[in-house]
PDB file of C-alpha atoms in Angstrom:
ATOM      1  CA  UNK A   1     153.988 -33.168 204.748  1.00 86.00           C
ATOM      2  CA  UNK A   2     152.466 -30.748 202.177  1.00 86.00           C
ATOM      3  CA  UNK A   3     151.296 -32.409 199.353  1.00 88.00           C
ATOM      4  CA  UNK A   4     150.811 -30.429 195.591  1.00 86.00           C
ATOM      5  CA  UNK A   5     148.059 -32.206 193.461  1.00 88.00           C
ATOM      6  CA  UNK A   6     147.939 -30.857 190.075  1.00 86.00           C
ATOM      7  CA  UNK A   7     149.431 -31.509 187.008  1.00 86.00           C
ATOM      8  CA  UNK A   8     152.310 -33.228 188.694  1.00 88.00           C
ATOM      9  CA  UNK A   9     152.973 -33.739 192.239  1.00 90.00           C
ATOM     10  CA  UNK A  10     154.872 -31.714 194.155  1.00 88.00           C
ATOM     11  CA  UNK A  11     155.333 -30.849 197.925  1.00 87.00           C
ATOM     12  CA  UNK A  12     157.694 -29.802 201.014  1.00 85.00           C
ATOM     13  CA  UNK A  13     158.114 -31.652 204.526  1.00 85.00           C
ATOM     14  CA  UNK A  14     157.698 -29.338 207.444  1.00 83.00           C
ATOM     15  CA  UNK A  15     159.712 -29.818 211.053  1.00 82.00           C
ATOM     16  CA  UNK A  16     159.598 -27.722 213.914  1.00 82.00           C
ATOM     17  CA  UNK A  17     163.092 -27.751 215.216  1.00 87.00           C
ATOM     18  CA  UNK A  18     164.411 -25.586 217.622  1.00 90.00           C
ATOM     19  CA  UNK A  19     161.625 -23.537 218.245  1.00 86.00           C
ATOM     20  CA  UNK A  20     161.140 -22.705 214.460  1.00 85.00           C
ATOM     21  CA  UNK A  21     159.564 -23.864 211.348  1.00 82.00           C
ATOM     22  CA  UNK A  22     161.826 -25.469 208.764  1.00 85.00           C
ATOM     23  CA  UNK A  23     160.993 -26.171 204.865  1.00 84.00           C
ATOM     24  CA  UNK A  24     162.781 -29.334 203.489  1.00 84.00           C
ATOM     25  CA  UNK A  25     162.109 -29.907 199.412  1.00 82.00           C
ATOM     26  CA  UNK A  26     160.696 -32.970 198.712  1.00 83.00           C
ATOM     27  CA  UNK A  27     160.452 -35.030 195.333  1.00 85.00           C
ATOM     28  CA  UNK A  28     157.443 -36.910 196.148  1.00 87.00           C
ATOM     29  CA  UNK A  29     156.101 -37.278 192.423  1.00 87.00           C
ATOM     30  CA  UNK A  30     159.309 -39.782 191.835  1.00 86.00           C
ATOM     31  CA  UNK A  31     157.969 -42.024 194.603  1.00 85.00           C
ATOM     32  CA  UNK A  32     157.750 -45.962 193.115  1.00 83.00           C
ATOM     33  CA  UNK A  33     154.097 -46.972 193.049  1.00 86.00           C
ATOM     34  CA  UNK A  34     155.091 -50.400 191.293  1.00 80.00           C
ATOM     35  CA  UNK A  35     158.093 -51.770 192.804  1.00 74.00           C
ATOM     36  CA  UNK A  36     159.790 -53.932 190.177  1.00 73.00           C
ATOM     37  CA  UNK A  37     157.198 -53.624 187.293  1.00 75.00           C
ATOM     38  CA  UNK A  38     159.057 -50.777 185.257  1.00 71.00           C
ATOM     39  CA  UNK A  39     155.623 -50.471 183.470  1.00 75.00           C
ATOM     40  CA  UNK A  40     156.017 -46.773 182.350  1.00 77.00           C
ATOM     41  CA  UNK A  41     158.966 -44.524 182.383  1.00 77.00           C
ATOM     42  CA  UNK A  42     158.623 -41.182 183.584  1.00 76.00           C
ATOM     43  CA  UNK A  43     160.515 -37.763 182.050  1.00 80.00           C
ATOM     44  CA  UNK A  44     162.815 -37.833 184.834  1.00 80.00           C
ATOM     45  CA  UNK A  45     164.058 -41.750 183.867  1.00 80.00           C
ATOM     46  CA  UNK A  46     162.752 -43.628 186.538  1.00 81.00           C
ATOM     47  CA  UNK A  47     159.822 -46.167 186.056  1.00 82.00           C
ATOM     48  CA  UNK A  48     156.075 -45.945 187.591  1.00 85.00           C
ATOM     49  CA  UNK A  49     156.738 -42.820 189.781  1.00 88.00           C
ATOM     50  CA  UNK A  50     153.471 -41.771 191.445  1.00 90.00           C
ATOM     51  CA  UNK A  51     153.569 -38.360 189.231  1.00 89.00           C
ATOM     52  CA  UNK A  52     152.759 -41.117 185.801  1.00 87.00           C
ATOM     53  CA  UNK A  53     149.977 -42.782 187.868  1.00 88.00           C
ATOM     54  CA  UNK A  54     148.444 -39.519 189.881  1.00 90.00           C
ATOM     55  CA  UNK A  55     149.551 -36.394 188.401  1.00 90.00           C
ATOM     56  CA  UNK A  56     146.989 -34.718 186.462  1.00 88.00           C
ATOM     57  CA  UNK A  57     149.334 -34.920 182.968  1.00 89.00           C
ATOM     58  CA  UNK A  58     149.975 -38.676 184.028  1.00 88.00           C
ATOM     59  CA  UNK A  59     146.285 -39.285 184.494  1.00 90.00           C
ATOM     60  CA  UNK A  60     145.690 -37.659 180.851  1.00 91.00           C
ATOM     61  CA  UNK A  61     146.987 -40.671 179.289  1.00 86.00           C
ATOM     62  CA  UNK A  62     146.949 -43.272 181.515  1.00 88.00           C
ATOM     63  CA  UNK A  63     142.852 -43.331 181.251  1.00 92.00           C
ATOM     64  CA  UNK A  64     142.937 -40.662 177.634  1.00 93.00           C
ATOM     65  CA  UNK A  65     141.290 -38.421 178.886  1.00 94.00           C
ATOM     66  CA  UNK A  66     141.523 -34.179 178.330  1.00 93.00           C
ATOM     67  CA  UNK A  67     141.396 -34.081 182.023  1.00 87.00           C
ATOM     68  CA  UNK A  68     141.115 -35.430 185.687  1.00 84.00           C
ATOM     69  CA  UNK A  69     137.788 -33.809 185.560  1.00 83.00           C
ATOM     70  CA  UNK A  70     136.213 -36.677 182.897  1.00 90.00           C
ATOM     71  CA  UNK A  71     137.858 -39.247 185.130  1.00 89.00           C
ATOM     72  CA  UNK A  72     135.126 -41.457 186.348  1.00 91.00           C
ATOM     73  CA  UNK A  73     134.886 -42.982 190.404  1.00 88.00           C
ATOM     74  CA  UNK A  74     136.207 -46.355 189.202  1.00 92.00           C
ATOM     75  CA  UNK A  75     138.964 -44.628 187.469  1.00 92.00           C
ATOM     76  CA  UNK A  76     139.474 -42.199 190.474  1.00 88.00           C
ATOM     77  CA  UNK A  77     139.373 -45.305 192.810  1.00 89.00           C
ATOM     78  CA  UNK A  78     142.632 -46.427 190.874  1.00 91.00           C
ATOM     79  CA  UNK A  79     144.072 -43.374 191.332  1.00 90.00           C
ATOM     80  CA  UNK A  80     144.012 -43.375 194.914  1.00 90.00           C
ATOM     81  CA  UNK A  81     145.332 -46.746 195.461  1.00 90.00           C
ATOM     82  CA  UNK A  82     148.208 -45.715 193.670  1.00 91.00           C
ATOM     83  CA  UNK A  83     148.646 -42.475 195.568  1.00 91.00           C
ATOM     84  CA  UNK A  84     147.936 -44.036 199.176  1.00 91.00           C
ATOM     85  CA  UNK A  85     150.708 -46.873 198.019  1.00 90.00           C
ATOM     86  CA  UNK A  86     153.137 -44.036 197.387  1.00 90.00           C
ATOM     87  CA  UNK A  87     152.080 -42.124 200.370  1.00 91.00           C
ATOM     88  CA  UNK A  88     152.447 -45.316 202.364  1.00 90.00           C
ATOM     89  CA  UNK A  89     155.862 -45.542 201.666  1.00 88.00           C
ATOM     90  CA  UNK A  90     157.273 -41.935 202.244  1.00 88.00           C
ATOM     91  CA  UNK A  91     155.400 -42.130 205.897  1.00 88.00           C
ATOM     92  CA  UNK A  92     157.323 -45.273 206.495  1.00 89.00           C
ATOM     93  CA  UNK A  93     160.542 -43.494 205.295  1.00 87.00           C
ATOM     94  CA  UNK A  94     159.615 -40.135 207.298  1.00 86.00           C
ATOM     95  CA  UNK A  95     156.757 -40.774 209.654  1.00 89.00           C
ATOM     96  CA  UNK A  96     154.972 -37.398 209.621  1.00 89.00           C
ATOM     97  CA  UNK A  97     151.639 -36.614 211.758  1.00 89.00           C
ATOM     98  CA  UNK A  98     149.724 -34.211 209.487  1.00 90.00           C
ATOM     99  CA  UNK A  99     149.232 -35.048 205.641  1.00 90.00           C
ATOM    100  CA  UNK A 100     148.078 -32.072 203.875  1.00 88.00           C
ATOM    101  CA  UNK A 101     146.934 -32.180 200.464  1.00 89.00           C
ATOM    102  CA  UNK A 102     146.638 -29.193 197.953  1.00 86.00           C
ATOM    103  CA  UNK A 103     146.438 -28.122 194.241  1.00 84.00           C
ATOM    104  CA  UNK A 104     144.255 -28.509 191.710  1.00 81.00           C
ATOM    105  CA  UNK A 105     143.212 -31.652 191.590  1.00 80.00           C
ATOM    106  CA  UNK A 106     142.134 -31.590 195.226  1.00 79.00           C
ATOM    107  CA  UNK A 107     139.742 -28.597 195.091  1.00 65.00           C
ATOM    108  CA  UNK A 108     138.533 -30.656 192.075  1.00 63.00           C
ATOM    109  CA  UNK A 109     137.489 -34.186 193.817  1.00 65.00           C
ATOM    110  CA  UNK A 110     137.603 -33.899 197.394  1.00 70.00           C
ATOM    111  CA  UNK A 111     136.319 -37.596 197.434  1.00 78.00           C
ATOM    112  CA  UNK A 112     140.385 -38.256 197.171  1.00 83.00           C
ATOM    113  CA  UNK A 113     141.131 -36.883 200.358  1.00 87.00           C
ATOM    114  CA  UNK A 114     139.118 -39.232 202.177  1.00 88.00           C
ATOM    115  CA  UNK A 115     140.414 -41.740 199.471  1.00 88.00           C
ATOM    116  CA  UNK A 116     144.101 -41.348 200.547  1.00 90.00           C
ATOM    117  CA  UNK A 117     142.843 -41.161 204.054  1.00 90.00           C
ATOM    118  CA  UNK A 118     140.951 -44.777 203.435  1.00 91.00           C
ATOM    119  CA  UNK A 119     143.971 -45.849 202.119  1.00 90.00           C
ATOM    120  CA  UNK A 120     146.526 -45.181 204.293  1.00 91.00           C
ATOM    121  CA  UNK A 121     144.333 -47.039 207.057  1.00 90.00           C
ATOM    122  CA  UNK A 122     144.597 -50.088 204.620  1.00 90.00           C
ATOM    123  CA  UNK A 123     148.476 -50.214 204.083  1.00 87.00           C
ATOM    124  CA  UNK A 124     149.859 -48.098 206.631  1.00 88.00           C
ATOM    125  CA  UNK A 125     150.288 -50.772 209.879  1.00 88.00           C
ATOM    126  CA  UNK A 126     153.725 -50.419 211.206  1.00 86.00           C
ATOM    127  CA  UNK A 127     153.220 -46.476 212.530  1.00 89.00           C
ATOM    128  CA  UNK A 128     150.217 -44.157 213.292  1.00 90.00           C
ATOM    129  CA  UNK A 129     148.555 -42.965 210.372  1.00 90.00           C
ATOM    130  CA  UNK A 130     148.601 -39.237 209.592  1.00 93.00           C
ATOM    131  CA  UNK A 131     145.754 -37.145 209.814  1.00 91.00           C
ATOM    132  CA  UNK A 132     145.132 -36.402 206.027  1.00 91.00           C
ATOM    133  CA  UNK A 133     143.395 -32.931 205.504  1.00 87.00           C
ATOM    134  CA  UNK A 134     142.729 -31.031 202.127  1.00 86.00           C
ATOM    135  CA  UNK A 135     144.391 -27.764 201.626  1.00 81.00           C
ATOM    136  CA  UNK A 136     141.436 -24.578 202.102  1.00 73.00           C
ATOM    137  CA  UNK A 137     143.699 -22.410 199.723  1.00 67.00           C
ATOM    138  CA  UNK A 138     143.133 -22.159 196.191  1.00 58.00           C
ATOM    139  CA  UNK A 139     145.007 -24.440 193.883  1.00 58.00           C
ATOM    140  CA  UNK A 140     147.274 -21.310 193.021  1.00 55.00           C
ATOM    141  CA  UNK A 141     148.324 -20.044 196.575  1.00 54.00           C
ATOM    142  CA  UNK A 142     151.649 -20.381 197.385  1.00 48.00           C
ATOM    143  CA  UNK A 143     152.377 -23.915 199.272  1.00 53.00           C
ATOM    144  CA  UNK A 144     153.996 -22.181 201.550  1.00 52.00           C
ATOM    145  CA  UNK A 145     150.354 -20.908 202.862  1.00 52.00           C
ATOM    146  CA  UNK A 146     149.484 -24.600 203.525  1.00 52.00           C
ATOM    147  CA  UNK A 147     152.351 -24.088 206.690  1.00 57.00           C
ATOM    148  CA  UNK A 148     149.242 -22.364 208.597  1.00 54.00           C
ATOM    149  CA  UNK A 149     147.620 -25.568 209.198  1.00 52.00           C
ATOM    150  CA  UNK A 150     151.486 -26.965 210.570  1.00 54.00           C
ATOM    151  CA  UNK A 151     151.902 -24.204 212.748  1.00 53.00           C
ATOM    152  CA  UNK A 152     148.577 -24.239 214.630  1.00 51.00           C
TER     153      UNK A 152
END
């Protein structure tokens, strides 16, 4: 699973079948970080998806800030509870074994990489836990670039 960190979230699943590399769209942004607390509805309708609580536009007024950058490591420690709950759930839903995460707000705070890492070893119990690597491309590279690390 590639994972987009920026001012949303964004990101593809990867699967080797038949020999060959496929790229299925995924809508991970929309995942529910708050089952049944319909705290804050997102753009797209639905309530608490992981883009209001992680994305860097989400994260703007969640803690009013101008930008992730001014977030502070209590605030970012939020953050990645939120994210590793989301996570958590679309590995349950499609097990994967390689989590990569990209974008901007990754080459920005690479303490949340080993956040999401930390936290997928705290809720994720029922399958093997991913290993969770950060993206070596520049936030603006292509995602598709990330698909090096799958096909090594």
């Amino acid at each position: 699973l590639y994972l987009c960190l920026g001012t949303g979230i964004g990101g593809c699943r990867v699967v080797r079948r038949f020999g060959k590399l496929i790229v299925l769209a995924a809508e991970p942004g929309h995942q529910n970080v708050r089952p049944g607390q319909r705290l804050i509805q997102h753009a797209c309708r639905q309530f608490d998806c992981m883009e209001i609580y992680c994305g860097g536009e989400g994260l703007k007024s969640r803690f009013s800030v101008a930008s992730a950058a001014e977030l502070s490591m209590e605030q970012w420690g939020e953050v990645q509870v939120d994210l590793s709950i989301g996570l958590t759930s679309m590995m349950l839903a499609h097990p994967v074994g390689m989590l990569v995460l990209g974008g901007g707000m990754t080459d920005k705070d690479r303490h949340l990489v080993d956040g999401v890492r930390e936290g997928l070893g705290q809720w994720l119990h029922v399958i093997d836990r991913p290993l969770v690597i950060a993206s070596s491309f520049p936030a603006k590279s292509a995602a598709g670039l990330a698909l090096l690390y799958l096909d090594a």
